[in-house]
Tab-separated table of N, CA and C in Angstrom:
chain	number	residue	atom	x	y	z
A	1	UNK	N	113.547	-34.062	18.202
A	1	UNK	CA	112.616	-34.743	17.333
A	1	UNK	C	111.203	-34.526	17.855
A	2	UNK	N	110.381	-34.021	17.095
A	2	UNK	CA	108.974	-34.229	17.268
A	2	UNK	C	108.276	-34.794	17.752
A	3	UNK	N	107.279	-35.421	18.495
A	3	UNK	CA	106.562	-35.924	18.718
A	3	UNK	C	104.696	-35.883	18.497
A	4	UNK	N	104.607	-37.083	17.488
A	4	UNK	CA	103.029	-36.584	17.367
A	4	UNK	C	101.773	-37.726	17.767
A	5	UNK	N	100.347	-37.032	18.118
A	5	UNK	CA	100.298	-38.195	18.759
A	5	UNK	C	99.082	-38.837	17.305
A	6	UNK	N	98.652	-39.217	17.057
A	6	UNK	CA	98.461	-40.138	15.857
A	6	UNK	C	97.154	-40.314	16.461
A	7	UNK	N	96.636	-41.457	17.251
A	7	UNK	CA	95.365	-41.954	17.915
A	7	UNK	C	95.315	-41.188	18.722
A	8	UNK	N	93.737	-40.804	19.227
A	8	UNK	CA	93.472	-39.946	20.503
A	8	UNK	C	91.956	-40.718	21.222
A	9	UNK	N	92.191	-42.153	20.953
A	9	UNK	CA	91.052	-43.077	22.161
A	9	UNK	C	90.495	-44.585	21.481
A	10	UNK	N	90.371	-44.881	22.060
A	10	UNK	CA	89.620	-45.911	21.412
A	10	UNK	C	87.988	-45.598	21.127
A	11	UNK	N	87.914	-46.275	19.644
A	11	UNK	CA	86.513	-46.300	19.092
A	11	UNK	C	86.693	-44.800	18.091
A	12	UNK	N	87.619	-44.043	18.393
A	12	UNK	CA	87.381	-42.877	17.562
A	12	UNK	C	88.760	-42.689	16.649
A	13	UNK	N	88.651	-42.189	14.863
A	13	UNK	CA	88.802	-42.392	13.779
A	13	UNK	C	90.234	-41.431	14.469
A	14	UNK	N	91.019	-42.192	13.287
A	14	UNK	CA	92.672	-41.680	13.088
A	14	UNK	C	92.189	-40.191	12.854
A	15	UNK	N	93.316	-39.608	13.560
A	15	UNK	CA	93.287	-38.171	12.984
A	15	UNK	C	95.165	-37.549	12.843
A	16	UNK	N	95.133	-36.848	12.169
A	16	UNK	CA	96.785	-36.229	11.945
A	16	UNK	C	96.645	-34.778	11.257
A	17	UNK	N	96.710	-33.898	12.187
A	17	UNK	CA	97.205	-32.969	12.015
A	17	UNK	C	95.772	-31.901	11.014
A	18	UNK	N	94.470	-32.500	11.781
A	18	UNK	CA	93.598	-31.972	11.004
A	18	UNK	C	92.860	-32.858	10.228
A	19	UNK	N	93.397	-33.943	9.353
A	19	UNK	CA	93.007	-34.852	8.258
A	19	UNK	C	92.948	-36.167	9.149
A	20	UNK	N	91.488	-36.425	8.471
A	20	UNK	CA	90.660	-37.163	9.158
A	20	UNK	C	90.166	-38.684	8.029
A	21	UNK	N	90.144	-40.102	8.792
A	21	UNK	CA	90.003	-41.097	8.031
A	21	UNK	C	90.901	-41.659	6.157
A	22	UNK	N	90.198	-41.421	5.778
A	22	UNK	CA	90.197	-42.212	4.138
A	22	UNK	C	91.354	-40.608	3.897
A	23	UNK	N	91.083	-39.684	4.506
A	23	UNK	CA	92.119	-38.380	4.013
A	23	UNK	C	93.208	-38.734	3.352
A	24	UNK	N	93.860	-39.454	5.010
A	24	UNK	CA	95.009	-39.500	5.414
A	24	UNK	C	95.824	-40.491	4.528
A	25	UNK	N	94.943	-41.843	3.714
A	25	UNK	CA	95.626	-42.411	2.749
A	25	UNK	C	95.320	-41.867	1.616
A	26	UNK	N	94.672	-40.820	1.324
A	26	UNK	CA	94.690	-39.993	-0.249
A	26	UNK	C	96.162	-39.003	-0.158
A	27	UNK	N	96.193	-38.516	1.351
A	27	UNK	CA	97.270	-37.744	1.412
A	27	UNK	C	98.440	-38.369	0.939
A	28	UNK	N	98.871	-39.489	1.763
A	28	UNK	CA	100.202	-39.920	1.612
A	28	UNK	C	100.046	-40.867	0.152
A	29	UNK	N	98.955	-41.446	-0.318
A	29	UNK	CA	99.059	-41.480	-1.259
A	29	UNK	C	99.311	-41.223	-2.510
A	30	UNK	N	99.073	-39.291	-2.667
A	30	UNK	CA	99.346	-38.382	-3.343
A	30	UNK	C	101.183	-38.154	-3.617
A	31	UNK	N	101.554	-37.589	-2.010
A	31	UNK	CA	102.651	-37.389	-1.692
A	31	UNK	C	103.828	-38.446	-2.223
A	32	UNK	N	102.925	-39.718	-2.033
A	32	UNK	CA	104.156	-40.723	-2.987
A	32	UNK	C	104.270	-40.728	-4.188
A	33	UNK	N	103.249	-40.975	-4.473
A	33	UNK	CA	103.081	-40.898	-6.371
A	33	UNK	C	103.503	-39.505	-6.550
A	34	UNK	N	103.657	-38.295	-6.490
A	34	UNK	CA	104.442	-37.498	-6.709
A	34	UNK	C	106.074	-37.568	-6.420
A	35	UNK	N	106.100	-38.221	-5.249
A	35	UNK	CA	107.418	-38.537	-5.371
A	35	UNK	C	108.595	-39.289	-6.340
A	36	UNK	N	107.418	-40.271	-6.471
A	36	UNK	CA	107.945	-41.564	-7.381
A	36	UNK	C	107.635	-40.938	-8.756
A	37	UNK	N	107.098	-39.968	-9.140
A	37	UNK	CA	107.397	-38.844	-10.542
A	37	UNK	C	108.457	-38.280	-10.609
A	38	UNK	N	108.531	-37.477	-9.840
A	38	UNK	CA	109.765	-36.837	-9.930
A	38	UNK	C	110.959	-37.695	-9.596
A	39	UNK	N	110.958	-38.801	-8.960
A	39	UNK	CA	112.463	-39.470	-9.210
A	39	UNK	C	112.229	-39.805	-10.895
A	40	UNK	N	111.234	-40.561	-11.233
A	40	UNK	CA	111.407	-41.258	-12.631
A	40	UNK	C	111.946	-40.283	-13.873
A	41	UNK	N	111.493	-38.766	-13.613
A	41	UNK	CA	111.849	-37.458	-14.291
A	41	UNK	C	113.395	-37.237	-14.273
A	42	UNK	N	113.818	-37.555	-13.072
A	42	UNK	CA	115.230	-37.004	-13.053
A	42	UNK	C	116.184	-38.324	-13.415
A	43	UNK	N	115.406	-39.204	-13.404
A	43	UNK	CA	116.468	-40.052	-14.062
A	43	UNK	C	116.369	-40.739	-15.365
A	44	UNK	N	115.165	-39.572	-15.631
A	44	UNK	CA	115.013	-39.879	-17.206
A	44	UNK	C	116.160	-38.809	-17.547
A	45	UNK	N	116.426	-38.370	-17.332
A	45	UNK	CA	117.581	-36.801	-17.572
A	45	UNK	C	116.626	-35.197	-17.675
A	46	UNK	N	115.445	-35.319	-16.891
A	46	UNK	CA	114.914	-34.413	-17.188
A	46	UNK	C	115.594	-32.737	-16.493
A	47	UNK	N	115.716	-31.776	-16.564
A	47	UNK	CA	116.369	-30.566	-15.307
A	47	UNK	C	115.769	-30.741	-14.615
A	48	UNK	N	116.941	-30.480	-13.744
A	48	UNK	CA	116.450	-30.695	-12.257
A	48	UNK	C	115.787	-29.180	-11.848
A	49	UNK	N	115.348	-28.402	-12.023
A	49	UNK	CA	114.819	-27.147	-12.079
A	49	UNK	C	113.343	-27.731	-12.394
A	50	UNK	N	112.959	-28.222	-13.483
A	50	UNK	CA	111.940	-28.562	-14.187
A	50	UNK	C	111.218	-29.717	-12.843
A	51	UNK	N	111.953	-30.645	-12.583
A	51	UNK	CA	111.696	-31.890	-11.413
A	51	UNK	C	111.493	-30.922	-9.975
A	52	UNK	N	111.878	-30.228	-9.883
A	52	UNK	CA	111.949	-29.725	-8.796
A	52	UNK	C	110.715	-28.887	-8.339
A	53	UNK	N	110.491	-27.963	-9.684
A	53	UNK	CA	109.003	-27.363	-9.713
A	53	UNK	C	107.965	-28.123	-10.035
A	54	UNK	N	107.889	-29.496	-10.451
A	54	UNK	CA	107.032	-30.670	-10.690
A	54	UNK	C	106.583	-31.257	-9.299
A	55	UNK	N	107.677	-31.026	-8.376
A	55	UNK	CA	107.477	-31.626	-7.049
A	55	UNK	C	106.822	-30.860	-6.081
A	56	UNK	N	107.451	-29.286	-6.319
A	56	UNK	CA	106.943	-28.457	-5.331
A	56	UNK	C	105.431	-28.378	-5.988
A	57	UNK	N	105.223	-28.390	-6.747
A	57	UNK	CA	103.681	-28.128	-7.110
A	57	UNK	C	102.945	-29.082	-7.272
A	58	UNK	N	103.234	-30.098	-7.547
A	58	UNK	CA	102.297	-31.428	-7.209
A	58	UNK	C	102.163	-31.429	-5.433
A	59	UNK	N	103.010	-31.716	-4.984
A	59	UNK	CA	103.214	-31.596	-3.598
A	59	UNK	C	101.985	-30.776	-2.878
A	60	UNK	N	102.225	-29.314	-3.522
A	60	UNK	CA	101.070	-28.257	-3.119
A	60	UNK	C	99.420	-28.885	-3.099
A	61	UNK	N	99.385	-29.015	-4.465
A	61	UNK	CA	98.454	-29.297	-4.779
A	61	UNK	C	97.885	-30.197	-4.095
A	62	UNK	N	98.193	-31.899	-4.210
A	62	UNK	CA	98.109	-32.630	-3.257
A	62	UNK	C	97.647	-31.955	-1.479
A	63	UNK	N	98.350	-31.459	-0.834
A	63	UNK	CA	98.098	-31.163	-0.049
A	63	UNK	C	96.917	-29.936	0.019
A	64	UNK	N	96.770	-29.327	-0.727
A	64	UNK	CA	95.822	-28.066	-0.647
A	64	UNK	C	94.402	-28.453	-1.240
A	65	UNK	N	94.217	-29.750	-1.992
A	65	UNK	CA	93.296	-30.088	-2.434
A	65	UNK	C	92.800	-31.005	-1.161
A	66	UNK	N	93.462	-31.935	-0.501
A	66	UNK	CA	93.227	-33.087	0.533
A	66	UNK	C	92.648	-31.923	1.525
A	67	UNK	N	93.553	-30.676	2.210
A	67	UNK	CA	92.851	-30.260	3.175
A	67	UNK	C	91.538	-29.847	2.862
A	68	UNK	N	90.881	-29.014	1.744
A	68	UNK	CA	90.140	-28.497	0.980
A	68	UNK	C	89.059	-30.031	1.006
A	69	UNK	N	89.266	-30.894	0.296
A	69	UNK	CA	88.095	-31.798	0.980
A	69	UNK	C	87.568	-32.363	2.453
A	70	UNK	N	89.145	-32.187	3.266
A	70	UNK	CA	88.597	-32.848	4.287
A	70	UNK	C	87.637	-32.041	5.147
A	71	UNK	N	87.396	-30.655	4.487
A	71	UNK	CA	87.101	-29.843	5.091
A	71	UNK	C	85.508	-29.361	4.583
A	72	UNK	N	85.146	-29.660	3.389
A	72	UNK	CA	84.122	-29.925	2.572
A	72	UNK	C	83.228	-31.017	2.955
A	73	UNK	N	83.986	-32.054	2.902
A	73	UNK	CA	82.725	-33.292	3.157
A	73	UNK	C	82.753	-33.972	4.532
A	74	UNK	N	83.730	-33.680	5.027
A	74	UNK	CA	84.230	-34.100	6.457
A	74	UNK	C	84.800	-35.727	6.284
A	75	UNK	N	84.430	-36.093	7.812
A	75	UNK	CA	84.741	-38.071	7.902
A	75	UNK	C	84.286	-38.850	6.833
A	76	UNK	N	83.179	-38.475	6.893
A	76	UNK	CA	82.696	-39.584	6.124
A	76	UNK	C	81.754	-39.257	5.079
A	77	UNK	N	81.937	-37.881	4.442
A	77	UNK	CA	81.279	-37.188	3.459
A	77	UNK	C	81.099	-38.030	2.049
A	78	UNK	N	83.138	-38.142	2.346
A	78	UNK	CA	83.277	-38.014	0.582
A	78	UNK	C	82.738	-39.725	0.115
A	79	UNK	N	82.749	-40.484	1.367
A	79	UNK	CA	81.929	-42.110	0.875
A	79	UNK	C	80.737	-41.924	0.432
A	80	UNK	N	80.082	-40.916	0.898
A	80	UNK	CA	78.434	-40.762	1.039
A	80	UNK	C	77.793	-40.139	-0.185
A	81	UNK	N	79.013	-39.058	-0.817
A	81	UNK	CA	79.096	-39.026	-2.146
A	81	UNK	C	79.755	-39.737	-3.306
A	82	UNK	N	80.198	-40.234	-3.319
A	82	UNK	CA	80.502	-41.684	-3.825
A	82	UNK	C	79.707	-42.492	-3.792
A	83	UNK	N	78.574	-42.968	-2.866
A	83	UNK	CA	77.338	-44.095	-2.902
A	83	UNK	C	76.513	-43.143	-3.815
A	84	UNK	N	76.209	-41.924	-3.487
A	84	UNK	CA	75.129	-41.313	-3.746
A	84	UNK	C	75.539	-41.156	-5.969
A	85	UNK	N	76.133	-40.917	-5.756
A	85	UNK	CA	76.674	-41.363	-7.363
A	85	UNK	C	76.505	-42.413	-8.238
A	86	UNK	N	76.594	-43.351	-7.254
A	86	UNK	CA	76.328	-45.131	-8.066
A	86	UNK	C	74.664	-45.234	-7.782
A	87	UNK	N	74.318	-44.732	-6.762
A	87	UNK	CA	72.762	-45.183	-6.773
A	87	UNK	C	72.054	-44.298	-8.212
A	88	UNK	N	70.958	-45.459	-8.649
A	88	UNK	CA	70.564	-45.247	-9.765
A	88	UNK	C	68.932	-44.042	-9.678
A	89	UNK	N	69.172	-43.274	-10.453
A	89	UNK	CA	68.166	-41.904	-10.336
A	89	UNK	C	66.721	-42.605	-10.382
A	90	UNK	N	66.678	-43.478	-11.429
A	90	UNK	CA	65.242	-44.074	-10.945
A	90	UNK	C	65.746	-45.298	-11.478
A	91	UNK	N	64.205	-46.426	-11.582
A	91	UNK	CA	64.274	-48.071	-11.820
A	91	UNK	C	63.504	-47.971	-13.535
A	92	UNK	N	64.190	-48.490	-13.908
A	92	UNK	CA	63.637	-48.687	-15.377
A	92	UNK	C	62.507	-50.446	-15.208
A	93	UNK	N	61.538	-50.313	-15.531
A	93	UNK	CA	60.404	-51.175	-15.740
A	93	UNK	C	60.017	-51.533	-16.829
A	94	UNK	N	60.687	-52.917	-17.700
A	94	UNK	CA	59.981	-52.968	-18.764
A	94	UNK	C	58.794	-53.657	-19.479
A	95	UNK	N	58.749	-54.553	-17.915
A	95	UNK	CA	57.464	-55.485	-18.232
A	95	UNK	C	56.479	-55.208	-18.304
A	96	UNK	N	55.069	-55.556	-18.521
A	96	UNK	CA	54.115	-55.525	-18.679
A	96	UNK	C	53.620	-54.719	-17.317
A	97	UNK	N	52.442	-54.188	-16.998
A	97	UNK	CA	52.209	-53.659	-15.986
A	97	UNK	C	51.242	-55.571	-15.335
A	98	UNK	N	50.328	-56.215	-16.255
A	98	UNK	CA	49.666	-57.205	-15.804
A	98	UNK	C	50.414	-58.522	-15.506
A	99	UNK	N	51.822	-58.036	-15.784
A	99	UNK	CA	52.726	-59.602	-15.787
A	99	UNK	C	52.796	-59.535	-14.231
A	100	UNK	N	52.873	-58.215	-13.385
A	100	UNK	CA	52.654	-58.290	-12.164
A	100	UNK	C	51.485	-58.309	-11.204
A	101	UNK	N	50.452	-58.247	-11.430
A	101	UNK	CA	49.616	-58.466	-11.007
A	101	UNK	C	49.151	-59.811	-11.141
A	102	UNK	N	48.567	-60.459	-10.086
A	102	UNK	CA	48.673	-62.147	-10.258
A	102	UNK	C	47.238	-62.118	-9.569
A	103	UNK	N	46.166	-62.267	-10.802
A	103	UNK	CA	44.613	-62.536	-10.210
A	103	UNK	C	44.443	-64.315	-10.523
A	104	UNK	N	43.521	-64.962	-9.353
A	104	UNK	CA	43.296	-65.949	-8.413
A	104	UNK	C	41.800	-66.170	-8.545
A	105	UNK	N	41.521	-66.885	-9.260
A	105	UNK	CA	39.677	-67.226	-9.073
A	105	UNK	C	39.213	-68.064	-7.728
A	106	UNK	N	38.321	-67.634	-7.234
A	106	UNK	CA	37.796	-67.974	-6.451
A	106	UNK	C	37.041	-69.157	-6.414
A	107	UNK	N	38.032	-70.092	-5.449
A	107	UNK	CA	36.879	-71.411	-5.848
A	107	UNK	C	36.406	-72.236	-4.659
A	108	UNK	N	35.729	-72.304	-4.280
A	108	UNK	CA	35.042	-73.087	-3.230
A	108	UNK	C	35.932	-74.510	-2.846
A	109	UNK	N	36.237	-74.004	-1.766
A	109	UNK	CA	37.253	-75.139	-0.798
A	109	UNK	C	36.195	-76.148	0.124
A	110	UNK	N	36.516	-77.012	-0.483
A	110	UNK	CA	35.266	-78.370	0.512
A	110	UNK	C	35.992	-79.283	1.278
């Protein structure tokens, strides 16, 4: 049996086998929900030929797309594009330009 080592210190991010942070639950995340397809396929009565190439190629994919980002945006890329998405391109202003400006007469303090 294998042995792998999973953590490599304290203070520094999960790593497995290459795939790094938030990866690693897109990975196995993938890998299940493909799984849990192809059971629901085959016991819908679908061929098992048909389920089988549904699996091997989701499977692929899944995996060839996860390494393919982790490798693109790195640790902590793909959050940074994700913020950078929600932040808004500019501020829409519809008030008055003088509703902000706040003039003050000058009055002799006794």
């Amino acid at each position: 049996m294998s042995n792998y080592n999973i953590n490599k210190g304290i203070g520094r991010t999960v790593e497995f086998k290459g795939l790094k942070a938030q990866y690693l639950f897109i990975f196995a995340g993938g890998l299940l929900g493909v799984l849990i397809l192809v059971m629901i396929m085959y016991m819908a009565g679908v061929n098992p030929y048909i389920c089988l190439f549904v699996g091997a190629g989701g499977a692929s994919l899944i995996v060839w797309q996860t390494f393919a980002l982790n490798g693109k945006y790195g640790e902590h890329g793909l959050m940074k594009v994700g913020a950078k998405k929600r932040h808004p391109k500019y501020i829409i202003c519809r008030r008055a330009v003088n509703r902000y400006l706040k003039f003050t007469s000058k009055s002799s303090h006794l």
